[in-house]
PDB file of C-alpha atoms in Angstrom:
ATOM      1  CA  UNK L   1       0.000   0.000   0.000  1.00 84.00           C
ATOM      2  CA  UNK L   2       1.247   3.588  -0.996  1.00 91.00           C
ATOM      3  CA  UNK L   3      -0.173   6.704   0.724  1.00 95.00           C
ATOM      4  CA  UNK L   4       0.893  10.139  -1.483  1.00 97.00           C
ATOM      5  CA  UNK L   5       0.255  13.125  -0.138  1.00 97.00           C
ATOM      6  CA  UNK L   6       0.631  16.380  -2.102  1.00 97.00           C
ATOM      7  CA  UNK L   7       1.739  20.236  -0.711  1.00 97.00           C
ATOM      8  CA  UNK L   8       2.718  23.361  -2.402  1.00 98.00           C
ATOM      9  CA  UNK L   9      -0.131  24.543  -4.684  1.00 97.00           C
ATOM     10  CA  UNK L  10      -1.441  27.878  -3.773  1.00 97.00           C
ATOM     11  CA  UNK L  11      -2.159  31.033  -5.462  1.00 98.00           C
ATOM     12  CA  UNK L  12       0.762  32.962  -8.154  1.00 98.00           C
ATOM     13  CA  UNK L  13       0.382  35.413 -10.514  1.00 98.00           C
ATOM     14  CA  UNK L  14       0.665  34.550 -14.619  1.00 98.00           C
ATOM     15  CA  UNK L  15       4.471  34.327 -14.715  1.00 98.00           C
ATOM     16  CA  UNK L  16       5.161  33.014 -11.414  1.00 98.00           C
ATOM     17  CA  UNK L  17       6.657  29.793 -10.257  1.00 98.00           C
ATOM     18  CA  UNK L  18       5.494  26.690  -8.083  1.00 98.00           C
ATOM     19  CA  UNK L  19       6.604  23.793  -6.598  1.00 98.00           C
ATOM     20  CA  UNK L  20       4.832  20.673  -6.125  1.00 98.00           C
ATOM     21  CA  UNK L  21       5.726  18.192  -3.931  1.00 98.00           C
ATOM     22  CA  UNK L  22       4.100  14.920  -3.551  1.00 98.00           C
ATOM     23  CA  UNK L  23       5.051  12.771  -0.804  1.00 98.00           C
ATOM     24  CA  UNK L  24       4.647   8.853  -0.507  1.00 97.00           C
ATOM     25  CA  UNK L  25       5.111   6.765   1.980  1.00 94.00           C
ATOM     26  CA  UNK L  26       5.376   2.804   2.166  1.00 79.00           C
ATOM     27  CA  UNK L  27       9.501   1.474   1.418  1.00 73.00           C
ATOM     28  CA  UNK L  28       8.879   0.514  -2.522  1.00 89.00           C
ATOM     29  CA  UNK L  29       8.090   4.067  -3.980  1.00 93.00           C
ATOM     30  CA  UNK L  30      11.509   3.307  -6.056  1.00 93.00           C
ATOM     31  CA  UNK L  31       9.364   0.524  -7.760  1.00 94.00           C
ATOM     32  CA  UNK L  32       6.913   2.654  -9.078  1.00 96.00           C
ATOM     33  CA  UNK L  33       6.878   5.443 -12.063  1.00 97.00           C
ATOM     34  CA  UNK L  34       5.215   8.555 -11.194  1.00 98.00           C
ATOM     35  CA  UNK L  35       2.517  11.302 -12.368  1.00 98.00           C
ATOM     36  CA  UNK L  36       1.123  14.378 -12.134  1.00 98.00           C
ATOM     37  CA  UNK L  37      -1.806  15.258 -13.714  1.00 98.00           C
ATOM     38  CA  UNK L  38      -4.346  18.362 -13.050  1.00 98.00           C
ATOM     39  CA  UNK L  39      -7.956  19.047 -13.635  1.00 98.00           C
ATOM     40  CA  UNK L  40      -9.865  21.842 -14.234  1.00 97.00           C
ATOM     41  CA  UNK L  41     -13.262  22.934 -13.153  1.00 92.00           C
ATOM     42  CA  UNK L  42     -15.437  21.654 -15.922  1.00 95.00           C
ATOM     43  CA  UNK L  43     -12.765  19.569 -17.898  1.00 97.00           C
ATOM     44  CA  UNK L  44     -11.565  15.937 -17.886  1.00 97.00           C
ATOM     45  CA  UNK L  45      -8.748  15.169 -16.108  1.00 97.00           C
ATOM     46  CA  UNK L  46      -5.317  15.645 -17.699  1.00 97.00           C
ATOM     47  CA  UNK L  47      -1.852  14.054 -17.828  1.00 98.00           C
ATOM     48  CA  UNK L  48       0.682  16.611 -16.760  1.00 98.00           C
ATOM     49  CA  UNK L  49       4.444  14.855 -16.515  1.00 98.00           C
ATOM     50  CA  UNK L  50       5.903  11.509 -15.880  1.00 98.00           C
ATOM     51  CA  UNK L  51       8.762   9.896 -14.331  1.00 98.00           C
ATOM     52  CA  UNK L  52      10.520   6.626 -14.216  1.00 97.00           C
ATOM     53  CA  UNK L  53      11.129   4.823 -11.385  1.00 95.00           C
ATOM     54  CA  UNK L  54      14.730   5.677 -11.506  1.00 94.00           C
ATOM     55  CA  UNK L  55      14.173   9.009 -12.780  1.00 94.00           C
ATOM     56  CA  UNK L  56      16.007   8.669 -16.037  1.00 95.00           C
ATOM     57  CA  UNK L  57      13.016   9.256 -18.414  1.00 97.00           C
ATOM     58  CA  UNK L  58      10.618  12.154 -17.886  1.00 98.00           C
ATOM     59  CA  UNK L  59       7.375  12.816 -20.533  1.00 98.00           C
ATOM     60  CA  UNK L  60       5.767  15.981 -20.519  1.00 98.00           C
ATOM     61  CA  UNK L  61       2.423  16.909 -22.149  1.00 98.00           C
ATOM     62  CA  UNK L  62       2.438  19.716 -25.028  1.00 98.00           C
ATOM     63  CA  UNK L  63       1.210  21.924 -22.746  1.00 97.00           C
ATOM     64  CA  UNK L  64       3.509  22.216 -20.443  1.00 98.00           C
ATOM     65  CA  UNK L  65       6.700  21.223 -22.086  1.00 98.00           C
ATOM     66  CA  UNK L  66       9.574  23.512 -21.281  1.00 98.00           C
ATOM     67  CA  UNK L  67       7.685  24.953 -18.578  1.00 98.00           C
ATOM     68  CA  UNK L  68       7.511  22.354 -16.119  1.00 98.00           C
ATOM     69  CA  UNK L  69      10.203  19.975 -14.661  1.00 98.00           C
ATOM     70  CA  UNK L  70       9.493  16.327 -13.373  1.00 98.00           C
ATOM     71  CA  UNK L  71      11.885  15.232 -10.642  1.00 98.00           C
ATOM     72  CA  UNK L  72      11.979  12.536  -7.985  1.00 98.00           C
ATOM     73  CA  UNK L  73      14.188  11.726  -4.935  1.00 97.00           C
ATOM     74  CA  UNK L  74      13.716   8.157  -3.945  1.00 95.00           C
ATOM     75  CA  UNK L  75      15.346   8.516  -0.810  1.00 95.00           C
ATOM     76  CA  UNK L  76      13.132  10.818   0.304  1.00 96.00           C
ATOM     77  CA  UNK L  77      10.498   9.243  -1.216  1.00 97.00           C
ATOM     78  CA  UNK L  78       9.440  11.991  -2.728  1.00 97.00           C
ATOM     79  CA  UNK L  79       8.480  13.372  -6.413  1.00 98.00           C
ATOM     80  CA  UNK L  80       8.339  17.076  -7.208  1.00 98.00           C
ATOM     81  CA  UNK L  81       6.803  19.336  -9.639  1.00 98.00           C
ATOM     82  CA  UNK L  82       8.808  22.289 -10.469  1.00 98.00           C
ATOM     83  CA  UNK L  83       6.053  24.825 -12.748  1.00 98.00           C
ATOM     84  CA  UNK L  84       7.411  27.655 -14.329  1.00 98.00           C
ATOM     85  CA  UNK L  85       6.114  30.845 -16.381  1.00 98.00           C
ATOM     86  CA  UNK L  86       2.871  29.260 -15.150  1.00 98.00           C
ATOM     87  CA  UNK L  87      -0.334  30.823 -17.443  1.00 98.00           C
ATOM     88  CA  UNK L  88      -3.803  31.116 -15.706  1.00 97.00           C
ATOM     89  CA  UNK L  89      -4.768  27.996 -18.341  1.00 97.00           C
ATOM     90  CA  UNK L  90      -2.564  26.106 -15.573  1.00 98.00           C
ATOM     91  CA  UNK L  91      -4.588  26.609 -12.744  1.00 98.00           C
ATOM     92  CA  UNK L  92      -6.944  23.572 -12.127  1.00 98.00           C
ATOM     93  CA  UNK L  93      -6.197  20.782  -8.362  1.00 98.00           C
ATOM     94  CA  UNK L  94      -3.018  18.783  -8.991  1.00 98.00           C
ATOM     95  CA  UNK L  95      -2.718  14.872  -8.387  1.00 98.00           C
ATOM     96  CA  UNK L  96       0.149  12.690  -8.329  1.00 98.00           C
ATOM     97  CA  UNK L  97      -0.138   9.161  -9.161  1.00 98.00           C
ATOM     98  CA  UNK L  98       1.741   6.158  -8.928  1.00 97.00           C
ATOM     99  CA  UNK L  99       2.159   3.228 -11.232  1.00 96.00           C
ATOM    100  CA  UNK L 100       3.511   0.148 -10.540  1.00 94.00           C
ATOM    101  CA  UNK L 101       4.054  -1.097 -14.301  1.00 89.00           C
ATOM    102  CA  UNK L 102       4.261   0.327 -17.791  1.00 88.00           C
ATOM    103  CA  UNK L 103       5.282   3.768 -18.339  1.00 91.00           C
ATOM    104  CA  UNK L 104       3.385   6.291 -16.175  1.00 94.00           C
ATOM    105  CA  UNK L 105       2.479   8.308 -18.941  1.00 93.00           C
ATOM    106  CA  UNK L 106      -1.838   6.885 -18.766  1.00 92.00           C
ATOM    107  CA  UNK L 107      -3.148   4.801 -15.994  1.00 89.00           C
ATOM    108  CA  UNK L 108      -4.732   2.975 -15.363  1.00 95.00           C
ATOM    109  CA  UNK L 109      -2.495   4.296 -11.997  1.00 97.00           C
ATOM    110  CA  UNK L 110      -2.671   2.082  -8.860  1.00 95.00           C
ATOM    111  CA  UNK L 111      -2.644   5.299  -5.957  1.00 96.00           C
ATOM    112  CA  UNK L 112      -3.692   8.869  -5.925  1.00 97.00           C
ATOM    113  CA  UNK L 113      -3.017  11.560  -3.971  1.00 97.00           C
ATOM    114  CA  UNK L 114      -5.852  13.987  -2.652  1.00 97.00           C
ATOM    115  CA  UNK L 115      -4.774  16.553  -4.898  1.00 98.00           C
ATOM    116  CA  UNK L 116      -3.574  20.445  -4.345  1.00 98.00           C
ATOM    117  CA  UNK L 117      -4.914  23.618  -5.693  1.00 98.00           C
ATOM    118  CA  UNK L 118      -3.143  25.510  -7.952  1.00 98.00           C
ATOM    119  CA  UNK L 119      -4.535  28.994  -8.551  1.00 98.00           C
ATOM    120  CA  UNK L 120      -2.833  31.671 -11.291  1.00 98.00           C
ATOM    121  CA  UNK L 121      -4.228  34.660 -12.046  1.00 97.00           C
ATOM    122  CA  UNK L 122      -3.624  37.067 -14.408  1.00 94.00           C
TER     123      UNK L 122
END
């Protein structure tokens, strides 16, 4: 069983930075790839970025390529979400999501996190 928990959305302006963090616990988070994706009010949910499970590949979505950086520290259990020149078309609540085979790029994805807010305004 893997619990993720995720912290650092909040409120920037258009142009402004974030970090996500999403935080798992359990002692096999190095055997699964990892994902953020977002929804917005009114829209499906979307993937967002991906990581392998030893962080050597990373996938981004059109959207946000360039913009946003996928990392992951597997000793501290831990995968972050580093948004940049964020747009108000980025604001929408924030999920990570684990996977425990295939490429973390779709799911299905075995655990979710509760999800964080991410506001920008322009």
């Amino acid at each position: 069983q893997v619990q993720l928990v995720e912290s650092g959305g909040g409120l920037v302006q258009a142009g402004g930075s974030l970090r996500l963090s999403c935080a798992a616990s359990g002692r096999t988070f190095s055997s699964y790839g990892m994902a953020w994706l977002r929804q917005a009010p009114g829209k499906e949910r979307e993937f967002v970025a991906a990581i392998s499970r030893g962080g050597g590949a990373t996938y981004y979505a059109d959207s946000v390529k360039g913009r946003f950086t996928i990392s992951r520290d597997n000793a501290k259990n831990t995968v972050y979400l580093q948004m940049n020149s964020l747009k108000p078309e980025d604001t929408a609540v924030y999920y990570c999501a684990a996977k425990g085979y295939g490429i973390a790029t779709a799911g299905p994805y075995d655990y979710w996190g509760q999800g964080t807010q991410v506001t920008v305004s322009s």
